[in-house]
Amino acid sequence: MKIAMIAPIAWRTPPRAYGPWELVTSLLTEALVARGVDVTLFATQDSVTAATLAGPVPAPYSEDPSVDAKVWEMRHLAAVFERASEFDLIHNQADFPAHAFSGLVDTPMVTTIHGFSSERILPMYAPYQDRVRYVAISDSDRHPGLRYAATIHHGIPIEEFPFDPAGSEDLLFFGRIHPDKGAAEAIAVAQATGRRLVMAGIVQDQGYWERDVRPHVDDDRIVYRGPVGGADRTATLGGARALLHLINFDEPFGLSVVEAMACGTPVIAIRRGSMPELIEDGVTGFLVDTVEQAIAAVDRLGEIDRAACRQAAATRFSVDRMADRYLALYRSILG
């Protein structure tokens, strides 16, 4: 089986810090190669992989301002589809632009939809659903107007997330500094419960940061660490009493939720999007509807067994489980 894997080009594959789509693409690619699948990864030229690396894009456009996103995305996709006949299947992880090329080749195609962001993108999905098989990353993220070949939850390399049986008394916010992700709500919960809050992630909305987050950051009770990667990432995820995921949108998946659970850290999350699929209320965290309920849930964290959080992540959200499900999908398509 020869697979062309299309990575996004916003960040390196795998990313140095932030880059969830690139991270999942990398994890799946490496797992497939380990199973003996012949994968060609089309990604930025600085990407790191055991697969065959291909593609013309010199660097990620989010890191190198000389790389024009629109121009190089077209070059990137052209490089894939000009070679389509070399592959048994094309797996697109880079959203809808690839669909524009799908009718020009005979090679079967799968698109993992990393979050159905808006009704505005439907015109680049609905007309192509007879040609492209769509994979949802959670049942909650399925659009009623589309047909799906499968729902496949993301997987993480559990062994790379050390279990921390104790954590600390600190609360954690881990994600984009953006209204969607609930950074201000996490600050409110920390202040109301008298707990220290550690915040990690890129600033995606500068106005929100300046208005609602930065005034509270004092490097004592509210600490902002910026984007963290590698050992700092896992230490941050594991070294908390709980992850606060007080989202203001329908989260398509939520990698940080699963990663925190893998380290033993329970999650207090707003009951929206995929959260009820990821979190077992009262076992791996608490599902809440308001900031007030989140504040009350902090006092109940002693009810959560951190080992149960780890076990749930290992059982339900491993890379092996994800790779096996994608392989089964590929085989069903290829007959």
mmCIF file of C-alpha atoms in Angstrom:
data_model
loop_
_atom_site.group_PDB
_atom_site.id
_atom_site.type_symbol
_atom_site.label_atom_id
_atom_site.label_comp_id
_atom_site.label_asym_id
_atom_site.label_seq_id
_atom_site.Cartn_x
_atom_site.Cartn_y
_atom_site.Cartn_z
ATOM 1 C CA MET A 1 0.000 0.000 0.000
ATOM 2 C CA LYS A 2 1.405 3.364 -1.070
ATOM 3 C CA ILE A 3 -0.049 6.413 0.644
ATOM 4 C CA ALA A 4 0.456 10.096 -0.130
ATOM 5 C CA MET A 5 -0.041 12.008 3.142
ATOM 6 C CA ILE A 6 -0.735 15.741 2.741
ATOM 7 C CA ALA A 7 0.308 17.768 5.768
ATOM 8 C CA PRO A 8 -0.603 21.425 6.302
ATOM 9 C CA ILE A 9 2.239 23.889 5.792
ATOM 10 C CA ALA A 10 1.512 26.429 8.526
ATOM 11 C CA TRP A 11 3.991 24.670 10.800
ATOM 12 C CA ARG A 12 6.660 22.003 10.513
ATOM 13 C CA THR A 13 5.552 18.357 10.697
ATOM 14 C CA PRO A 14 5.792 17.567 13.580
ATOM 15 C CA PRO A 15 5.498 21.088 15.022
ATOM 16 C CA ARG A 16 8.154 22.523 17.292
ATOM 17 C CA ALA A 17 5.470 23.701 19.725
ATOM 18 C CA TYR A 18 1.977 24.667 18.489
ATOM 19 C CA GLY A 19 0.498 22.970 15.427
ATOM 20 C CA PRO A 20 -2.232 20.394 16.231
ATOM 21 C CA TRP A 21 -3.015 19.396 12.636
ATOM 22 C CA GLU A 22 0.675 18.891 11.868
ATOM 23 C CA LEU A 23 1.091 16.926 15.092
ATOM 24 C CA VAL A 24 -1.705 14.482 14.307
ATOM 25 C CA THR A 25 -0.436 14.113 10.731
ATOM 26 C CA SER A 26 3.015 13.257 12.049
ATOM 27 C CA LEU A 27 1.747 10.755 14.620
ATOM 28 C CA LEU A 28 -0.343 8.901 12.046
ATOM 29 C CA THR A 29 2.415 8.957 9.431
ATOM 30 C CA GLU A 30 5.032 7.499 11.764
ATOM 31 C CA ALA A 31 2.615 4.833 13.031
ATOM 32 C CA LEU A 32 1.804 3.765 9.465
ATOM 33 C CA VAL A 33 5.488 3.556 8.533
ATOM 34 C CA ALA A 34 6.112 1.434 11.639
ATOM 35 C CA ARG A 35 3.422 -0.951 10.335
ATOM 36 C CA GLY A 36 5.230 -1.299 7.015
ATOM 37 C CA VAL A 37 3.068 1.076 4.980
ATOM 38 C CA ASP A 38 4.888 2.966 2.217
ATOM 39 C CA VAL A 39 4.065 6.600 3.028
ATOM 40 C CA THR A 40 5.249 9.712 1.208
ATOM 41 C CA LEU A 41 4.719 12.738 3.431
ATOM 42 C CA PHE A 42 4.166 15.993 1.561
ATOM 43 C CA ALA A 43 5.153 18.640 4.109
ATOM 44 C CA THR A 44 7.550 21.545 4.603
ATOM 45 C CA GLN A 45 11.153 20.689 3.756
ATOM 46 C CA ASP A 46 12.284 21.082 7.377
ATOM 47 C CA SER A 47 9.866 18.357 8.492
ATOM 48 C CA VAL A 48 11.155 15.263 10.294
ATOM 49 C CA THR A 49 9.809 11.822 9.374
ATOM 50 C CA ALA A 50 10.621 8.162 8.837
ATOM 51 C CA ALA A 51 8.446 8.328 5.707
ATOM 52 C CA THR A 52 9.672 9.612 2.342
ATOM 53 C CA LEU A 53 9.603 13.409 2.638
ATOM 54 C CA ALA A 54 8.479 15.295 -0.459
ATOM 55 C CA GLY A 55 7.225 18.690 -1.525
ATOM 56 C CA PRO A 56 8.554 22.072 -2.617
ATOM 57 C CA VAL A 57 7.664 24.257 0.403
ATOM 58 C CA PRO A 58 10.915 25.565 1.920
ATOM 59 C CA ALA A 59 9.585 26.474 5.381
ATOM 60 C CA PRO A 60 6.339 26.888 7.344
ATOM 61 C CA TYR A 61 4.529 30.111 6.513
ATOM 62 C CA SER A 62 3.762 30.758 10.179
ATOM 63 C CA GLU A 63 7.476 30.788 10.936
ATOM 64 C CA ASP A 64 8.994 32.323 7.796
ATOM 65 C CA PRO A 65 7.355 35.547 6.504
ATOM 66 C CA SER A 66 9.008 35.098 3.103
ATOM 67 C CA VAL A 67 6.752 32.063 2.483
ATOM 68 C CA ASP A 68 3.451 33.351 1.066
ATOM 69 C CA ALA A 69 0.733 31.022 2.346
ATOM 70 C CA LYS A 70 -1.535 31.153 -0.705
ATOM 71 C CA VAL A 71 1.238 30.776 -3.260
ATOM 72 C CA TRP A 72 3.030 27.913 -1.541
ATOM 73 C CA GLU A 73 -0.146 26.047 -0.628
ATOM 74 C CA MET A 74 -0.942 25.807 -4.339
ATOM 75 C CA ARG A 75 2.617 24.668 -5.124
ATOM 76 C CA HIS A 76 2.335 22.149 -2.302
ATOM 77 C CA LEU A 77 -0.895 20.615 -3.593
ATOM 78 C CA ALA A 78 0.239 20.660 -7.214
ATOM 79 C CA ALA A 79 3.272 18.583 -6.214
ATOM 80 C CA VAL A 80 0.984 15.944 -4.704
ATOM 81 C CA PHE A 81 -1.561 15.671 -7.493
ATOM 82 C CA GLU A 82 1.012 15.703 -10.299
ATOM 83 C CA ARG A 83 2.249 12.425 -8.748
ATOM 84 C CA ALA A 84 -1.184 11.010 -7.875
ATOM 85 C CA SER A 85 -0.828 7.962 -10.142
ATOM 86 C CA GLU A 86 2.139 6.782 -8.040
ATOM 87 C CA PHE A 87 -0.083 6.195 -5.005
ATOM 88 C CA ASP A 88 -2.884 3.848 -4.027
ATOM 89 C CA LEU A 89 -4.536 6.506 -1.884
ATOM 90 C CA ILE A 90 -4.154 10.193 -1.007
ATOM 91 C CA HIS A 91 -4.844 11.183 2.603
ATOM 92 C CA ASN A 92 -5.448 14.909 2.927
ATOM 93 C CA GLN A 93 -4.928 16.503 6.366
ATOM 94 C CA ALA A 94 -4.820 20.077 5.041
ATOM 95 C CA ASP A 95 -8.486 21.141 4.835
ATOM 96 C CA PHE A 96 -10.498 21.850 1.688
ATOM 97 C CA PRO A 97 -8.090 23.296 -0.956
ATOM 98 C CA ALA A 98 -7.027 19.790 -2.023
ATOM 99 C CA HIS A 99 -10.610 19.033 -3.065
ATOM 100 C CA ALA A 100 -10.199 21.378 -6.043
ATOM 101 C CA PHE A 101 -7.712 18.858 -7.506
ATOM 102 C CA SER A 102 -9.597 15.681 -6.540
ATOM 103 C CA GLY A 103 -11.652 15.359 -9.728
ATOM 104 C CA LEU A 104 -8.560 15.553 -11.920
ATOM 105 C CA VAL A 105 -7.080 12.254 -10.719
ATOM 106 C CA ASP A 106 -8.272 8.652 -10.324
ATOM 107 C CA THR A 107 -6.523 7.969 -7.018
ATOM 108 C CA PRO A 108 -8.963 7.516 -4.101
ATOM 109 C CA MET A 109 -8.851 10.282 -1.527
ATOM 110 C CA VAL A 110 -9.572 10.664 2.186
ATOM 111 C CA THR A 111 -9.867 14.001 4.003
ATOM 112 C CA THR A 112 -9.657 14.213 7.774
ATOM 113 C CA ILE A 113 -11.775 17.228 8.728
ATOM 114 C CA HIS A 114 -9.882 18.804 11.629
ATOM 115 C CA GLY A 115 -12.899 20.749 12.785
ATOM 116 C CA PHE A 116 -15.818 21.976 10.687
ATOM 117 C CA SER A 117 -15.098 25.645 11.298
ATOM 118 C CA SER A 118 -17.995 27.382 9.559
ATOM 119 C CA GLU A 119 -20.913 26.939 7.165
ATOM 120 C CA ARG A 120 -18.883 29.092 4.773
ATOM 121 C CA ILE A 121 -16.563 26.179 3.958
ATOM 122 C CA LEU A 122 -19.429 23.843 2.994
ATOM 123 C CA PRO A 123 -19.195 24.725 -0.742
ATOM 124 C CA MET A 124 -15.725 23.126 -0.780
ATOM 125 C CA TYR A 125 -17.000 19.973 0.961
ATOM 126 C CA ALA A 126 -20.556 19.135 -0.143
ATOM 127 C CA PRO A 127 -19.921 19.019 -3.929
ATOM 128 C CA TYR A 128 -16.944 16.677 -3.447
ATOM 129 C CA GLN A 129 -18.419 14.069 -1.120
ATOM 130 C CA ASP A 130 -18.988 11.582 -3.945
ATOM 131 C CA ARG A 131 -15.291 11.800 -4.744
ATOM 132 C CA VAL A 132 -13.638 12.223 -1.317
ATOM 133 C CA ARG A 133 -14.231 10.135 1.821
ATOM 134 C CA TYR A 134 -14.556 12.346 4.886
ATOM 135 C CA VAL A 135 -13.384 11.442 8.379
ATOM 136 C CA ALA A 136 -14.724 13.320 11.401
ATOM 137 C CA ILE A 137 -12.503 13.673 14.462
ATOM 138 C CA SER A 138 -15.530 13.480 16.780
ATOM 139 C CA ASP A 139 -19.181 12.594 16.347
ATOM 140 C CA SER A 140 -20.098 16.057 17.580
ATOM 141 C CA ASP A 141 -18.178 17.648 14.689
ATOM 142 C CA ARG A 142 -20.115 15.862 11.943
ATOM 143 C CA HIS A 143 -21.970 18.295 9.700
ATOM 144 C CA PRO A 144 -25.541 17.144 8.946
ATOM 145 C CA GLY A 145 -25.130 18.011 5.275
ATOM 146 C CA LEU A 146 -22.177 15.686 4.685
ATOM 147 C CA ARG A 147 -21.645 11.923 4.461
ATOM 148 C CA TYR A 148 -18.765 10.491 6.470
ATOM 149 C CA ALA A 149 -16.757 7.323 6.014
ATOM 150 C CA ALA A 150 -15.844 7.198 9.715
ATOM 151 C CA THR A 151 -15.347 9.045 12.962
ATOM 152 C CA ILE A 152 -11.777 8.493 14.163
ATOM 153 C CA HIS A 153 -10.633 10.145 17.365
ATOM 154 C CA HIS A 154 -7.082 11.460 17.487
ATOM 155 C CA GLY A 155 -4.465 9.333 19.205
ATOM 156 C CA ILE A 156 -1.406 10.356 21.193
ATOM 157 C CA PRO A 157 1.828 8.506 22.019
ATOM 158 C CA ILE A 158 0.901 7.593 25.594
ATOM 159 C CA GLU A 159 4.469 6.553 26.415
ATOM 160 C CA GLU A 160 5.658 10.115 25.792
ATOM 161 C CA PHE A 161 3.339 11.501 28.481
ATOM 162 C CA PRO A 162 4.747 10.477 31.877
ATOM 163 C CA PHE A 163 2.134 9.714 34.516
ATOM 164 C CA ASP A 164 2.252 12.160 37.433
ATOM 165 C CA PRO A 165 0.360 10.574 40.342
ATOM 166 C CA ALA A 166 0.418 13.736 42.455
ATOM 167 C CA GLY A 167 0.295 16.784 40.195
ATOM 168 C CA SER A 168 0.260 19.992 42.235
ATOM 169 C CA GLU A 169 -2.265 22.466 43.617
ATOM 170 C CA ASP A 170 -2.020 24.638 40.488
ATOM 171 C CA LEU A 171 -4.722 24.900 37.853
ATOM 172 C CA LEU A 172 -3.743 24.882 34.177
ATOM 173 C CA PHE A 173 -4.935 26.629 31.029
ATOM 174 C CA PHE A 174 -3.359 25.020 27.942
ATOM 175 C CA GLY A 175 -4.311 26.306 24.497
ATOM 176 C CA ARG A 176 -4.622 29.278 22.191
ATOM 177 C CA ILE A 177 -5.099 32.632 23.900
ATOM 178 C CA HIS A 178 -8.397 33.278 22.155
ATOM 179 C CA PRO A 179 -11.971 33.867 23.366
ATOM 180 C CA ASP A 180 -12.985 30.444 22.009
ATOM 181 C CA LYS A 181 -10.651 28.660 24.417
ATOM 182 C CA GLY A 182 -11.803 30.374 27.606
ATOM 183 C CA ALA A 183 -8.588 31.882 28.947
ATOM 184 C CA ALA A 184 -10.449 34.657 30.787
ATOM 185 C CA GLU A 185 -12.833 32.103 32.304
ATOM 186 C CA ALA A 186 -9.869 30.044 33.546
ATOM 187 C CA ILE A 187 -8.473 33.156 35.234
ATOM 188 C CA ALA A 188 -11.846 33.795 36.887
ATOM 189 C CA VAL A 189 -11.977 30.246 38.262
ATOM 190 C CA ALA A 190 -8.430 30.460 39.598
ATOM 191 C CA GLN A 191 -9.095 33.775 41.300
ATOM 192 C CA ALA A 192 -12.377 32.573 42.810
ATOM 193 C CA THR A 193 -10.794 29.406 44.218
ATOM 194 C CA GLY A 194 -7.571 31.074 45.389
ATOM 195 C CA ARG A 195 -5.424 28.787 43.267
ATOM 196 C CA ARG A 196 -2.419 29.609 41.123
ATOM 197 C CA LEU A 197 -3.054 29.368 37.375
ATOM 198 C CA VAL A 198 -0.386 28.373 34.872
ATOM 199 C CA MET A 199 -1.186 29.376 31.276
ATOM 200 C CA ALA A 200 0.529 27.961 28.175
ATOM 201 C CA GLY A 201 -0.169 28.557 24.493
ATOM 202 C CA ILE A 202 0.248 30.974 21.627
ATOM 203 C CA VAL A 203 -1.444 34.382 21.657
ATOM 204 C CA GLN A 204 -3.838 34.110 18.715
ATOM 205 C CA ASP A 205 -6.042 37.129 19.481
ATOM 206 C CA GLN A 206 -3.874 40.082 20.444
ATOM 207 C CA GLY A 207 -6.790 42.319 21.427
ATOM 208 C CA TYR A 208 -8.215 39.649 23.727
ATOM 209 C CA TRP A 209 -4.773 39.131 25.279
ATOM 210 C CA GLU A 210 -4.297 42.837 25.959
ATOM 211 C CA ARG A 211 -7.835 43.387 27.235
ATOM 212 C CA ASP A 212 -8.837 40.247 29.138
ATOM 213 C CA VAL A 213 -5.732 38.230 29.932
ATOM 214 C CA ARG A 214 -2.538 40.263 30.223
ATOM 215 C CA PRO A 215 -3.826 42.614 33.005
ATOM 216 C CA HIS A 216 -4.163 39.556 35.274
ATOM 217 C CA VAL A 217 -0.751 38.028 34.527
ATOM 218 C CA ASP A 218 1.523 38.814 37.479
ATOM 219 C CA ASP A 219 4.038 35.916 37.223
ATOM 220 C CA ASP A 220 2.962 34.882 40.710
ATOM 221 C CA ARG A 221 -0.681 33.811 40.953
ATOM 222 C CA ILE A 222 -1.336 33.985 37.191
ATOM 223 C CA VAL A 223 1.680 32.808 35.194
ATOM 224 C CA TYR A 224 1.945 32.852 31.392
ATOM 225 C CA ARG A 225 4.626 30.588 29.889
ATOM 226 C CA GLY A 226 3.924 31.031 26.175
ATOM 227 C CA PRO A 227 3.901 28.032 23.842
ATOM 228 C CA VAL A 228 5.660 25.037 25.355
ATOM 229 C CA GLY A 229 6.978 21.917 23.657
ATOM 230 C CA GLY A 230 8.901 18.757 24.404
ATOM 231 C CA ALA A 231 9.579 17.878 28.032
ATOM 232 C CA ASP A 232 8.206 21.261 29.167
ATOM 233 C CA ARG A 233 4.891 20.400 27.550
ATOM 234 C CA THR A 234 4.448 17.087 29.345
ATOM 235 C CA ALA A 235 5.711 18.472 32.658
ATOM 236 C CA THR A 236 3.221 21.327 32.406
ATOM 237 C CA LEU A 237 0.326 19.014 31.563
ATOM 238 C CA GLY A 238 1.141 16.565 34.336
ATOM 239 C CA GLY A 239 2.060 19.057 37.030
ATOM 240 C CA ALA A 240 -1.428 20.455 37.588
ATOM 241 C CA ARG A 241 -4.390 19.769 39.832
ATOM 242 C CA ALA A 242 -6.683 20.076 36.823
ATOM 243 C CA LEU A 243 -6.834 21.392 33.275
ATOM 244 C CA LEU A 244 -9.465 24.099 32.792
ATOM 245 C CA HIS A 245 -11.017 23.802 29.322
ATOM 246 C CA LEU A 246 -13.809 26.361 29.636
ATOM 247 C CA ILE A 247 -14.485 26.742 25.948
ATOM 248 C CA ASN A 248 -16.849 29.182 24.254
ATOM 249 C CA PHE A 249 -17.246 27.175 21.051
ATOM 250 C CA ASP A 250 -18.014 23.618 19.979
ATOM 251 C CA GLU A 251 -14.559 22.070 20.319
ATOM 252 C CA PRO A 252 -14.010 19.589 17.450
ATOM 253 C CA PHE A 253 -11.640 17.421 19.512
ATOM 254 C CA GLY A 254 -9.208 18.927 22.032
ATOM 255 C CA LEU A 255 -5.763 17.308 22.023
ATOM 256 C CA SER A 256 -4.715 19.014 25.258
ATOM 257 C CA VAL A 257 -7.649 17.369 27.057
ATOM 258 C CA VAL A 258 -6.455 13.878 26.128
ATOM 259 C CA GLU A 259 -2.808 14.759 26.748
ATOM 260 C CA ALA A 260 -3.617 16.049 30.236
ATOM 261 C CA MET A 261 -5.559 12.890 31.032
ATOM 262 C CA ALA A 262 -2.619 10.780 29.840
ATOM 263 C CA CYS A 263 -0.454 12.503 32.451
ATOM 264 C CA GLY A 264 -3.083 11.833 35.113
ATOM 265 C CA THR A 265 -4.520 15.349 35.175
ATOM 266 C CA PRO A 266 -8.327 15.541 35.268
ATOM 267 C CA VAL A 267 -10.174 18.077 33.127
ATOM 268 C CA ILE A 268 -12.918 20.531 34.031
ATOM 269 C CA ALA A 269 -14.592 21.402 30.738
ATOM 270 C CA ILE A 270 -17.633 23.198 29.423
ATOM 271 C CA ARG A 271 -20.127 20.651 28.085
ATOM 272 C CA ARG A 272 -19.805 21.615 24.420
ATOM 273 C CA GLY A 273 -18.603 19.959 21.230
ATOM 274 C CA SER A 274 -16.534 16.836 21.754
ATOM 275 C CA MET A 275 -16.113 17.216 25.502
ATOM 276 C CA PRO A 276 -18.762 14.607 26.441
ATOM 277 C CA GLU A 277 -17.030 12.174 24.048
ATOM 278 C CA LEU A 278 -13.631 12.662 25.675
ATOM 279 C CA ILE A 279 -14.427 13.156 29.368
ATOM 280 C CA GLU A 280 -16.329 10.735 31.593
ATOM 281 C CA ASP A 281 -18.021 13.010 34.103
ATOM 282 C CA GLY A 282 -16.920 12.238 37.647
ATOM 283 C CA VAL A 283 -14.268 9.753 36.473
ATOM 284 C CA THR A 284 -11.743 11.652 34.328
ATOM 285 C CA GLY A 285 -12.970 15.136 35.160
ATOM 286 C CA PHE A 286 -16.141 17.196 35.307
ATOM 287 C CA LEU A 287 -18.461 18.500 32.599
ATOM 288 C CA VAL A 288 -19.966 21.866 33.531
ATOM 289 C CA ASP A 289 -22.196 24.471 31.927
ATOM 290 C CA THR A 290 -21.052 27.662 33.670
ATOM 291 C CA VAL A 291 -18.031 29.264 35.293
ATOM 292 C CA GLU A 292 -19.841 28.961 38.637
ATOM 293 C CA GLN A 293 -20.142 25.208 38.166
ATOM 294 C CA ALA A 294 -16.451 25.066 37.234
ATOM 295 C CA ILE A 295 -15.576 26.841 40.479
ATOM 296 C CA ALA A 296 -17.613 24.274 42.412
ATOM 297 C CA ALA A 297 -15.957 21.427 40.504
ATOM 298 C CA VAL A 298 -12.502 22.503 41.699
ATOM 299 C CA ASP A 299 -13.551 21.545 45.224
ATOM 300 C CA ARG A 300 -14.501 18.069 43.991
ATOM 301 C CA LEU A 301 -11.161 17.226 42.337
ATOM 302 C CA GLY A 302 -10.285 14.959 45.258
ATOM 303 C CA GLU A 303 -12.951 12.568 43.953
ATOM 304 C CA ILE A 304 -10.957 11.917 40.763
ATOM 305 C CA ASP A 305 -8.428 9.053 40.589
ATOM 306 C CA ARG A 306 -5.502 10.280 38.491
ATOM 307 C CA ALA A 307 -4.668 6.681 37.542
ATOM 308 C CA ALA A 308 -8.156 6.361 36.034
ATOM 309 C CA CYS A 309 -7.455 9.412 33.860
ATOM 310 C CA ARG A 310 -4.276 7.789 32.603
ATOM 311 C CA GLN A 311 -6.008 4.484 31.925
ATOM 312 C CA ALA A 312 -8.844 6.105 29.987
ATOM 313 C CA ALA A 313 -6.398 7.967 27.737
ATOM 314 C CA ALA A 314 -4.324 4.826 27.143
ATOM 315 C CA THR A 315 -7.374 2.708 26.319
ATOM 316 C CA ARG A 316 -9.311 5.129 24.147
ATOM 317 C CA PHE A 317 -6.837 7.605 22.644
ATOM 318 C CA SER A 318 -3.629 5.795 21.713
ATOM 319 C CA VAL A 319 -1.794 6.313 18.423
ATOM 320 C CA ASP A 320 -2.095 2.568 17.788
ATOM 321 C CA ARG A 321 -5.874 2.707 18.000
ATOM 322 C CA MET A 322 -5.975 5.704 15.635
ATOM 323 C CA ALA A 323 -3.603 4.067 13.113
ATOM 324 C CA ASP A 324 -5.479 0.759 13.162
ATOM 325 C CA ARG A 325 -8.753 2.521 12.406
ATOM 326 C CA TYR A 326 -7.262 4.501 9.525
ATOM 327 C CA LEU A 327 -5.677 1.345 8.090
ATOM 328 C CA ALA A 328 -9.038 -0.398 8.237
ATOM 329 C CA LEU A 329 -10.599 2.537 6.392
ATOM 330 C CA TYR A 330 -7.881 2.511 3.713
ATOM 331 C CA ARG A 331 -8.385 -1.230 3.152
ATOM 332 C CA SER A 332 -12.146 -0.869 2.900
ATOM 333 C CA ILE A 333 -11.728 1.838 0.245
ATOM 334 C CA LEU A 334 -9.143 -0.115 -1.720
ATOM 335 C CA GLY A 335 -11.135 -3.345 -1.506
#
